[in-house]
CSV table of C-alpha atoms and ligand atoms in Angstrom, one decimal:
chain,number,residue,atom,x,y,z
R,1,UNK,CA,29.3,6.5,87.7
R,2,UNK,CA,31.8,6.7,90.4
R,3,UNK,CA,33.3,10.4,90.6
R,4,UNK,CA,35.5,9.6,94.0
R,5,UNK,CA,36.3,6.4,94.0
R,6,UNK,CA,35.0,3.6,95.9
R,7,UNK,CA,36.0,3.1,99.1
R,8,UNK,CA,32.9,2.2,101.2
R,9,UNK,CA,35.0,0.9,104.0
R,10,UNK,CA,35.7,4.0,105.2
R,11,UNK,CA,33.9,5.7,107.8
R,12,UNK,CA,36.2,9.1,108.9
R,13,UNK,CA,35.6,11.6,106.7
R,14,UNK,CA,37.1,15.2,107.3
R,15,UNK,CA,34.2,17.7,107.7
R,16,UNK,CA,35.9,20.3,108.8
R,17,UNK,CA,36.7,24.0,106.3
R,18,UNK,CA,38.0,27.1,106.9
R,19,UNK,CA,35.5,29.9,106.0
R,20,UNK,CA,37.9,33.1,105.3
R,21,UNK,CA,40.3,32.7,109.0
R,22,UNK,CA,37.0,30.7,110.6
R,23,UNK,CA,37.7,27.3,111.2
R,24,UNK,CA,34.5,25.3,111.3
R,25,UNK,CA,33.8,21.3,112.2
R,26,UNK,CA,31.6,21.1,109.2
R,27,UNK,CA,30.0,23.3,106.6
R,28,UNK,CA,26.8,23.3,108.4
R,29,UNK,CA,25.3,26.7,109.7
R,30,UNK,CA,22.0,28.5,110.6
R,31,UNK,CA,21.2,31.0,108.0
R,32,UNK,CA,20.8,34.4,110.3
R,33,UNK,CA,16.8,35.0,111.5
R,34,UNK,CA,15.8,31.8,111.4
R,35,UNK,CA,17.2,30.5,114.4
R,36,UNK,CA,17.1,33.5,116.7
R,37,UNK,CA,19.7,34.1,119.0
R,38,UNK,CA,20.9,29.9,119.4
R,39,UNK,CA,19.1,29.6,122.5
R,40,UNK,CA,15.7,28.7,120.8
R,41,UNK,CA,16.7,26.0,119.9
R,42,UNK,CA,18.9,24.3,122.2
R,43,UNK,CA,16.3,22.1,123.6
R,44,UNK,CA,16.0,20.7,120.1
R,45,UNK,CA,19.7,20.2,118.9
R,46,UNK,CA,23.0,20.1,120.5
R,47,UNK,CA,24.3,23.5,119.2
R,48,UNK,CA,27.7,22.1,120.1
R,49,UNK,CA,27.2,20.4,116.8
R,50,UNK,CA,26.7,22.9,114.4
R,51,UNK,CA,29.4,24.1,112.1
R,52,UNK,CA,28.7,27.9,113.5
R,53,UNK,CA,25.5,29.7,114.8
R,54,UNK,CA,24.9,32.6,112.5
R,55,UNK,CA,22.4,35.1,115.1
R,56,UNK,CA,19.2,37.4,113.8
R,57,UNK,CA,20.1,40.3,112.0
R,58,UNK,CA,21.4,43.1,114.9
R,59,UNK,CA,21.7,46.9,114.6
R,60,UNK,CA,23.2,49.5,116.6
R,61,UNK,CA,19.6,50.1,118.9
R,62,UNK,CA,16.8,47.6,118.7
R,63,UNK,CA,14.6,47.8,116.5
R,64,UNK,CA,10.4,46.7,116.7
R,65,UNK,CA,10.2,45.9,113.6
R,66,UNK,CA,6.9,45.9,110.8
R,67,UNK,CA,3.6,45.4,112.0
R,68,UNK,CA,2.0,42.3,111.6
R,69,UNK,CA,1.0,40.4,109.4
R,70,UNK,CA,4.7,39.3,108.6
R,71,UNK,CA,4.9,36.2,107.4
R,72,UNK,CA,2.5,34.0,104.8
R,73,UNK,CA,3.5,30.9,103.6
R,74,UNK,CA,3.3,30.1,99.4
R,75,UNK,CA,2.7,26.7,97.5
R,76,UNK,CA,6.6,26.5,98.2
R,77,UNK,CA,8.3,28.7,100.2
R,78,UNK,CA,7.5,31.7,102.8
R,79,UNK,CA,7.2,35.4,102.0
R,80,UNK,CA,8.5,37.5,105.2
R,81,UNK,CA,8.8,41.4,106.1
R,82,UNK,CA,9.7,40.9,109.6
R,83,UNK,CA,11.5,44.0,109.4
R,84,UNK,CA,14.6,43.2,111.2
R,85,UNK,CA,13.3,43.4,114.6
R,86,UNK,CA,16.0,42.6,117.3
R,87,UNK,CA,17.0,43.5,120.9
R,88,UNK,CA,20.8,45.9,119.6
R,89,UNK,CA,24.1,45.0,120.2
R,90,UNK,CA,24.2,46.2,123.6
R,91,UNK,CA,21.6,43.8,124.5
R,92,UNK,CA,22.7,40.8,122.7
R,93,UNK,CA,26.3,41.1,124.0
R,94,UNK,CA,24.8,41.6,127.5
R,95,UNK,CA,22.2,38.9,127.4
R,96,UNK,CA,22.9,36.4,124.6
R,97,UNK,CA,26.3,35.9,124.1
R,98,UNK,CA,27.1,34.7,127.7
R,99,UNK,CA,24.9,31.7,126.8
R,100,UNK,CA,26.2,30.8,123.2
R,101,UNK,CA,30.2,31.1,125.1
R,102,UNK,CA,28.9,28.0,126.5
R,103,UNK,CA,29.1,26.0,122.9
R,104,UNK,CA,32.4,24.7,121.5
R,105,UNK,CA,30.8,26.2,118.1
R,106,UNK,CA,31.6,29.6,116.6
R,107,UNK,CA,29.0,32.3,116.3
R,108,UNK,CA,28.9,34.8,113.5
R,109,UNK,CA,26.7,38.1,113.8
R,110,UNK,CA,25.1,39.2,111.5
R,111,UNK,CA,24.2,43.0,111.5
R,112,UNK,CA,23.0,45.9,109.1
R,113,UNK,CA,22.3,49.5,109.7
R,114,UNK,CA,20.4,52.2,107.9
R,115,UNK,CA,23.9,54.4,107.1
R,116,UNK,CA,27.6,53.5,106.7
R,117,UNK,CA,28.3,54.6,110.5
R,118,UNK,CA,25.5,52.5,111.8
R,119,UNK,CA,27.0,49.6,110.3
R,120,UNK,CA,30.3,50.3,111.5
R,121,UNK,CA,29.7,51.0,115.7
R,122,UNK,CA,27.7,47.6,115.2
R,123,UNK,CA,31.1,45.9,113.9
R,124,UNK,CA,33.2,47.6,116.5
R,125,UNK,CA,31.0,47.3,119.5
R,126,UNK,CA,30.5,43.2,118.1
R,127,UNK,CA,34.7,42.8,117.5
R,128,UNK,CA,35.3,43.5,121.1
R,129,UNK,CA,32.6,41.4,122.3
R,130,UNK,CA,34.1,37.9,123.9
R,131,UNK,CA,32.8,35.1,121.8
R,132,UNK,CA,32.0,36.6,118.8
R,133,UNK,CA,33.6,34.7,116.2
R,134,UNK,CA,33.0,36.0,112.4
R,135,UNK,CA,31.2,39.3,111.2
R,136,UNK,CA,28.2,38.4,108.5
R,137,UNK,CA,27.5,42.0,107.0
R,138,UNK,CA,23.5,42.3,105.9
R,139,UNK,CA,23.8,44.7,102.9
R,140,UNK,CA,20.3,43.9,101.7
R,141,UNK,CA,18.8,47.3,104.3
R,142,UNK,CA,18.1,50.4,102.2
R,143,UNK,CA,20.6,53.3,102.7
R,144,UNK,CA,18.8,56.2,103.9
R,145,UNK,CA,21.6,59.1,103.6
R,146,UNK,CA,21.9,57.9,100.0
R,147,UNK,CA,19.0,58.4,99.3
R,148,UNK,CA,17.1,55.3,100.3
R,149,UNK,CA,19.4,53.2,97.8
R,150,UNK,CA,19.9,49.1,98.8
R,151,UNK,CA,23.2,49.0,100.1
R,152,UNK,CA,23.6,45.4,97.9
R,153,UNK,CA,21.9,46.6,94.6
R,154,UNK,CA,24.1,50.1,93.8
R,155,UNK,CA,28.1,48.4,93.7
R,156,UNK,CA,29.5,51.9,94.8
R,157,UNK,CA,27.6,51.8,97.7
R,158,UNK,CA,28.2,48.6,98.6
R,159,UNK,CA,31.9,49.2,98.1
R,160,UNK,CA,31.9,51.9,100.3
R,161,UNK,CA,29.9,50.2,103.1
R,162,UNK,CA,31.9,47.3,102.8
R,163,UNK,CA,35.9,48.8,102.6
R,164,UNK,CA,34.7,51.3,105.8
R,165,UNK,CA,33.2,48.4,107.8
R,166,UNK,CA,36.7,46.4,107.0
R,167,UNK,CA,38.6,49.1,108.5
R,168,UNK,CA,36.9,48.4,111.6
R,169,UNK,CA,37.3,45.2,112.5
R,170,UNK,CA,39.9,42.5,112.4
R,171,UNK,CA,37.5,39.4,112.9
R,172,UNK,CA,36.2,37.2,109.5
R,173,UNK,CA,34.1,39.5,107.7
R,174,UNK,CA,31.5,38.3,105.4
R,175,UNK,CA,29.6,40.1,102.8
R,176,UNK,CA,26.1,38.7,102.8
R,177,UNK,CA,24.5,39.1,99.1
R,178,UNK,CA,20.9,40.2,97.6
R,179,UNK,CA,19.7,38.5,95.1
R,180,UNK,CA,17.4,40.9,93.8
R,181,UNK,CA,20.5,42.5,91.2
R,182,UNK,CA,21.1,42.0,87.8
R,183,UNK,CA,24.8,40.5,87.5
R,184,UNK,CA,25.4,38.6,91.0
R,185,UNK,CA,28.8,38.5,89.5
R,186,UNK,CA,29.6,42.3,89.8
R,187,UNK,CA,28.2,42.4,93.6
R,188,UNK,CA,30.6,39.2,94.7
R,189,UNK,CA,33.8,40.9,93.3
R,190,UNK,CA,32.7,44.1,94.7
R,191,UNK,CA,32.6,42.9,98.4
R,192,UNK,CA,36.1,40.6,97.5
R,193,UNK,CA,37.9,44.0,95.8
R,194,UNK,CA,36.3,46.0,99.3
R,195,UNK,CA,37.7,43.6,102.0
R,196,UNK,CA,35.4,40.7,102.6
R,197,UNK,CA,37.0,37.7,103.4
R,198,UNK,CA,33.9,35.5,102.3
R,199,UNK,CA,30.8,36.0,100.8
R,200,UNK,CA,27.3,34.1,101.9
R,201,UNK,CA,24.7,34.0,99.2
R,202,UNK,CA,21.5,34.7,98.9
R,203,UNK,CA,19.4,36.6,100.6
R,204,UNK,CA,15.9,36.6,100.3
R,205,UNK,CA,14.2,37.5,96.4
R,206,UNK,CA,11.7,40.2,96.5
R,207,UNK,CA,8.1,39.1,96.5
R,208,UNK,CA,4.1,39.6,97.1
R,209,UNK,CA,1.3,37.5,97.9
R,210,UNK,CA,-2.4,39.3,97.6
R,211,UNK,CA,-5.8,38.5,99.4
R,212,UNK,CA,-8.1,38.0,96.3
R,213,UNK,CA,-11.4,38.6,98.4
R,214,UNK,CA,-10.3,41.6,100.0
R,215,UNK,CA,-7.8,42.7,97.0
R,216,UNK,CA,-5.2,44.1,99.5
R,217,UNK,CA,-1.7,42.7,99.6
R,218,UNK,CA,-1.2,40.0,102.5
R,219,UNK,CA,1.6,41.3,104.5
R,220,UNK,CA,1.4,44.5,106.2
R,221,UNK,CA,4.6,45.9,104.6
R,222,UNK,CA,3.2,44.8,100.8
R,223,UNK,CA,6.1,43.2,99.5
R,224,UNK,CA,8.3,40.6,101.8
R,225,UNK,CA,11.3,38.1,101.2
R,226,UNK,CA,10.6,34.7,99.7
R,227,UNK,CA,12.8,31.7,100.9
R,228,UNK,CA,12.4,28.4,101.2
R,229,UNK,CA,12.1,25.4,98.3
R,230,UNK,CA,11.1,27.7,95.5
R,231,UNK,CA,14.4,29.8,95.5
R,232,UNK,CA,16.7,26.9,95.8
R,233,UNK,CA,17.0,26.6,92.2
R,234,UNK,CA,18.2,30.8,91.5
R,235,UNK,CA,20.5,30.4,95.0
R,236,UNK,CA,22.7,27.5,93.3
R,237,UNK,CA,23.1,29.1,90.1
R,238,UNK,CA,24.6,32.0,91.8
R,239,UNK,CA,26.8,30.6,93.6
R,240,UNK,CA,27.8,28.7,90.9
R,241,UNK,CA,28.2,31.9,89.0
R,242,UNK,CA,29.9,33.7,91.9
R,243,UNK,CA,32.2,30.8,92.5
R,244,UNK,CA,33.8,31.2,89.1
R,245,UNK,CA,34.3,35.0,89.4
R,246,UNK,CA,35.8,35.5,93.0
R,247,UNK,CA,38.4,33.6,95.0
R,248,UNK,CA,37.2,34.4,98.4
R,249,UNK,CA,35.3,31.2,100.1
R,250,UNK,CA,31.0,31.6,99.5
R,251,UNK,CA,28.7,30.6,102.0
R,252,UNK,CA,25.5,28.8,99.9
R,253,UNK,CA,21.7,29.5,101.1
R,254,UNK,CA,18.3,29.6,99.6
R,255,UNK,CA,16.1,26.5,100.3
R,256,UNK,CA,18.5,24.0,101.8
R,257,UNK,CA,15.9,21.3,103.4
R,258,UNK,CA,18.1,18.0,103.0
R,259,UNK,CA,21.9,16.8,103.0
R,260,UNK,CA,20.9,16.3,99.2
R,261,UNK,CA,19.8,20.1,98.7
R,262,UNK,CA,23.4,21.0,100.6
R,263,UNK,CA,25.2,19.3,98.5
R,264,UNK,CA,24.4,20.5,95.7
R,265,UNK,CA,25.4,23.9,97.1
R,266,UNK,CA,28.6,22.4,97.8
R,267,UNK,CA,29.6,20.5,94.2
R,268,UNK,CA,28.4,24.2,92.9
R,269,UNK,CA,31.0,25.5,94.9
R,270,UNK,CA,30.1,26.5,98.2
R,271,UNK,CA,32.5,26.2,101.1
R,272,UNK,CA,30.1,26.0,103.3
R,273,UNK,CA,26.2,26.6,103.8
R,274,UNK,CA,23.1,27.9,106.1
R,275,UNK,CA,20.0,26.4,106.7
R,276,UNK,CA,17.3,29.3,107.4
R,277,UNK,CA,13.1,28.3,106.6
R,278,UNK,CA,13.9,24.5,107.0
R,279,UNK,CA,14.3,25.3,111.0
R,280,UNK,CA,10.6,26.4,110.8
R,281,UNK,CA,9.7,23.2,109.2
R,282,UNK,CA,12.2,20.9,111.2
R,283,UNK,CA,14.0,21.6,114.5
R,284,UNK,CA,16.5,19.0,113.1
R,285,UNK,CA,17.3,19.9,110.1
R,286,UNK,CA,20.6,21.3,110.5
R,287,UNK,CA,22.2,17.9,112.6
R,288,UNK,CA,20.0,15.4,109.8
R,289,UNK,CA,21.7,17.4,107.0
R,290,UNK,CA,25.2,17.2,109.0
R,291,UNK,CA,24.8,13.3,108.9
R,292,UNK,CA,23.6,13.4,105.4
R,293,UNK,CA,26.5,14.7,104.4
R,294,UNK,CA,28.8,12.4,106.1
R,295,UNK,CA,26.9,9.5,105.0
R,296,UNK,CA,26.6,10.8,101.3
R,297,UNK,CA,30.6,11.0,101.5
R,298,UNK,CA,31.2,7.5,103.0
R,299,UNK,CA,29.2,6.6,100.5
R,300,UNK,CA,31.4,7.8,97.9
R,301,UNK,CA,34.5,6.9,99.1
R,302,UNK,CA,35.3,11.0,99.7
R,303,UNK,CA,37.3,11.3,102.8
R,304,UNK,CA,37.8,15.2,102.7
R,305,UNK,CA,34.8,17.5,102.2
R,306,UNK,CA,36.7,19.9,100.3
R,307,UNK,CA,37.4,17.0,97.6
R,308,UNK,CA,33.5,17.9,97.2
R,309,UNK,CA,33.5,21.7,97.1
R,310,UNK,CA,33.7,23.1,93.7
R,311,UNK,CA,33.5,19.5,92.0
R,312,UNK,CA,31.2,20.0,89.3
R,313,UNK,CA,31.6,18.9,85.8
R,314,UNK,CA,30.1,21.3,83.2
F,401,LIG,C1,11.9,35.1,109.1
F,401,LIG,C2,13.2,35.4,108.4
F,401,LIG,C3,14.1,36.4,109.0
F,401,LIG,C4,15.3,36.7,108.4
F,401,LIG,N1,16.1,37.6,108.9
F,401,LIG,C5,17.4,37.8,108.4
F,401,LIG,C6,18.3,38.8,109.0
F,401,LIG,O1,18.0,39.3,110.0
F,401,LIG,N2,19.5,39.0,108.3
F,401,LIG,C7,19.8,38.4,107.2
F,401,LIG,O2,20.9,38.6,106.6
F,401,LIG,N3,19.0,37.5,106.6
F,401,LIG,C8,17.8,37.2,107.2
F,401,LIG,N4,16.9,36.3,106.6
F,401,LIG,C9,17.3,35.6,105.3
F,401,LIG,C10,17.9,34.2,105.6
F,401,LIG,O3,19.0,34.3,106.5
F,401,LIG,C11,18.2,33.4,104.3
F,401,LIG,O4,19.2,34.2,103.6
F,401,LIG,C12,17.0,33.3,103.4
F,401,LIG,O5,15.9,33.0,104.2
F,401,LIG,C13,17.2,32.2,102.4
F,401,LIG,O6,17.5,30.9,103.0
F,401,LIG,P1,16.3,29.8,103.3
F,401,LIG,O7,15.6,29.7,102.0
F,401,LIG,O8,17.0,28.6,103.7
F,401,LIG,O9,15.4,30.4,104.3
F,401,LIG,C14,15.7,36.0,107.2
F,401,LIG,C15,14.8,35.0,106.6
F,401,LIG,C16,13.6,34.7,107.2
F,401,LIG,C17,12.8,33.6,106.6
C-alpha cells in the first residue's frame, strides 16, 4: 500500500524543519553525551552534515564525574552512570565552541544543574556565547535544595525550573524529558505551559546490571541509564503519546540505530530526532540514517519531510 503516492522519479526531497525558531537541514541530530563536544568525531563524518550537534551535558563548573566502572553493556542496550562529567561552560565556550563555529550546522547545549540558579547562569553564560544555537535543558539531575527531588519526575519543580530558565534566555529552548514518570503526558505539557519551545524525548530509563559471582552491582554508582535497542520500543510510544497532548515540536530518541528506526520516530510524530548509543556502535550512523531517510522518501514519492511527521494511522 502506497500512503504518498508514487512518484519514484523524483529525487529532491525537502529535508529541512524548523525545531521551535531552529531551522535545521534535516531532522538528524546527535543525542547529547554521546558525541562529546563535535570534535570527536570530525575525522569520522562531515559535521557540516548534520541536522544540529547537540554537545555533552554542561553545568555551571566542571564536574569529574562517578567513579569507574560506568558503563556495561546488556543483551541489548548499555547501562551508563557517567555522572555528567564535563569541562563547565567557561571552558567549553573558551575551548570548544570556536571549533564547532567552523560548521554551517547549528549546535544546541545541553546543560543541567543541581538547583534552579545553577541551571540558569549556565543558560545565561551559553545565550551570550557566539555560536550557540538552541538551549536543550537536562531536567533528569536530582534537585538538591528540594530536597534531592528529580527536577523531570515532581511537575511543580519542573515548572519552576523550566518558566525561571525561560526568563533567561531568548535562544530555542528545549525541555529534555525523563522517562522514568508515570504520565509522560503531564511532564510534556508542563515544560509547553512553562516556556519550552520544543520538547526532546527520552532520556535514559533507570536500570541495574549485577555481577552474579561477586553479587555486587556492576557499575560503581549501582543503578545507571539504559539506552540503546531495548528502549526504542517505550521512546516511540511516548512520543507518540506526547505528540497528541502538546503542540510544541518533540525531538524523538531512545535506540535510533537505522533510517528505519528514525522513521518510525518521525510517522509517530517527531519533528526531528537524535542518535546517542548508535555513535558508539557506528561512527556513521548519523550521515547513513540521513541518506536513509532521503532514500526512504524518494522511495515513496514524499517530497517534504514534514508530509512524514505525525503521519500515522491509528
Ligand atoms: C554515555 C552517555 C552519556 C549521556 N549523557 C547525557 C547528558 O549529558 N545529557 C543528557 O541530556 N543526556 C545524556 N545521555 C542520554 C542520551 O542523550 C539519550 O537521551 C539516551 O542515551 C537515549 O538515546 P539512545 O538510546 O540513542 O542512546 C547520555 C547517554 C549516554 C549513553
Amino acid at each position: 500500500m502506497k500512503l504518498f503516492g508514487n512518484n519514484k522519479n523524483s529525487s529532491t526531497v525537502d529535508l529541512s524543519v524548523n525545531i521551535g525558531g531552529l531551522k535545521l537541514k534535516n531532522p538528524v541530530m546527535t543525542a547529547s553525551g554521546t558525541f562529546g563536544y563535535g570534535a570527536e568525531y570530525s575525522e569520522f563524518i562531515d559535521l557540516n552534515r548534520l541536522g544540529a550537534i547537540i554537545v555533552k551535558g554542561l553545568s555551571y563548573t566542571p564536574r569529574e564525574g562517578n567513579p569507574v566502572p560506568r558503563i556495561v553493556e546488556t543483551p541489548a542496550g548499555m547501562l551508563n552512570a557517567i555522572g555528567l562529567q564535563n569541562i563547565g561552560t567557561e571552558a567549553f565556550i573558551k575551548e570548544k565552541l570556536p571549533f564547532l563555529r567552523k560548521f554551517k550546522t547549528p549546535v544546541i547545549t545541553n546543560f543541567f544543574g543541581d538547583s534552579i540558579d545553577e541551571f540558569k547562569k549556565s543558560a545565561e553564560a551559553l545565550s551570550s556565547a557566539d555560536g550557540v544555537h538552541a538551549l536543550e535543558m537536562n531536567i533528569s539531575c536530582p534537585n538538591k535544595k528540594a530536597g534531592w527531588i528529580i527536577f523531570g519526575t515532581d511537575p511543580k519543580v519542573m515548572g519552576k525550573a523550566v518558566s525561571s530558565v525561560r526568563k533567561t534566555t531568548k535562544l530555542p529552548l528545549i525541555v529534555k524529558l525523563t522517562p522514568n514518570v508515570t504520565d509522560i503526558c503531564v511532564m510534556a505539557k508542563v515544560a509547553e505551559d512553562s516556556g519550552a519551545d520544543a520538547i526532546s524525548m527520552i532520556n535514559t530509563i533507570t536500570g541495574m546490571a549485577i555481577d552474579i559471582r561477586r553479587r555486587t552491582p556492576i557499575l560503581a554508582n549501582v543503578v545507571g541509564g539504559l539506552s540503546g535497542p531495548a528502549i526504542r520500543p517505550v521512546a516511540v510510544r511516548m512520543v507518540w503519546q506526547a505528540h497528541k497532548a502538546v503542540k510544541i515540536p518533540i525531538i524523538g530518541i531512545g535506540g535510533i540505530m537505522t533510517a528505519q528506526d528514525a522513521l518510525e520516530f518521525l510517522i509517530a510524530g517527531a519533528r526531528g530526532v537524535a542518535v546517542g548509543t548508535a555513535n558508539f556502535v557506528n561512527p556513521h550512523a548519523t550521515i547513513e540514517i540521513i541518506d536513509g531517510i532521503e532514500k526512504f522518501l524518494i522511495e515513496e514519492g514524499v517530497h517534504n519531510i514534514n508530509d512524514i511527521i505525525g503521519s500515522l494511522w491509528t
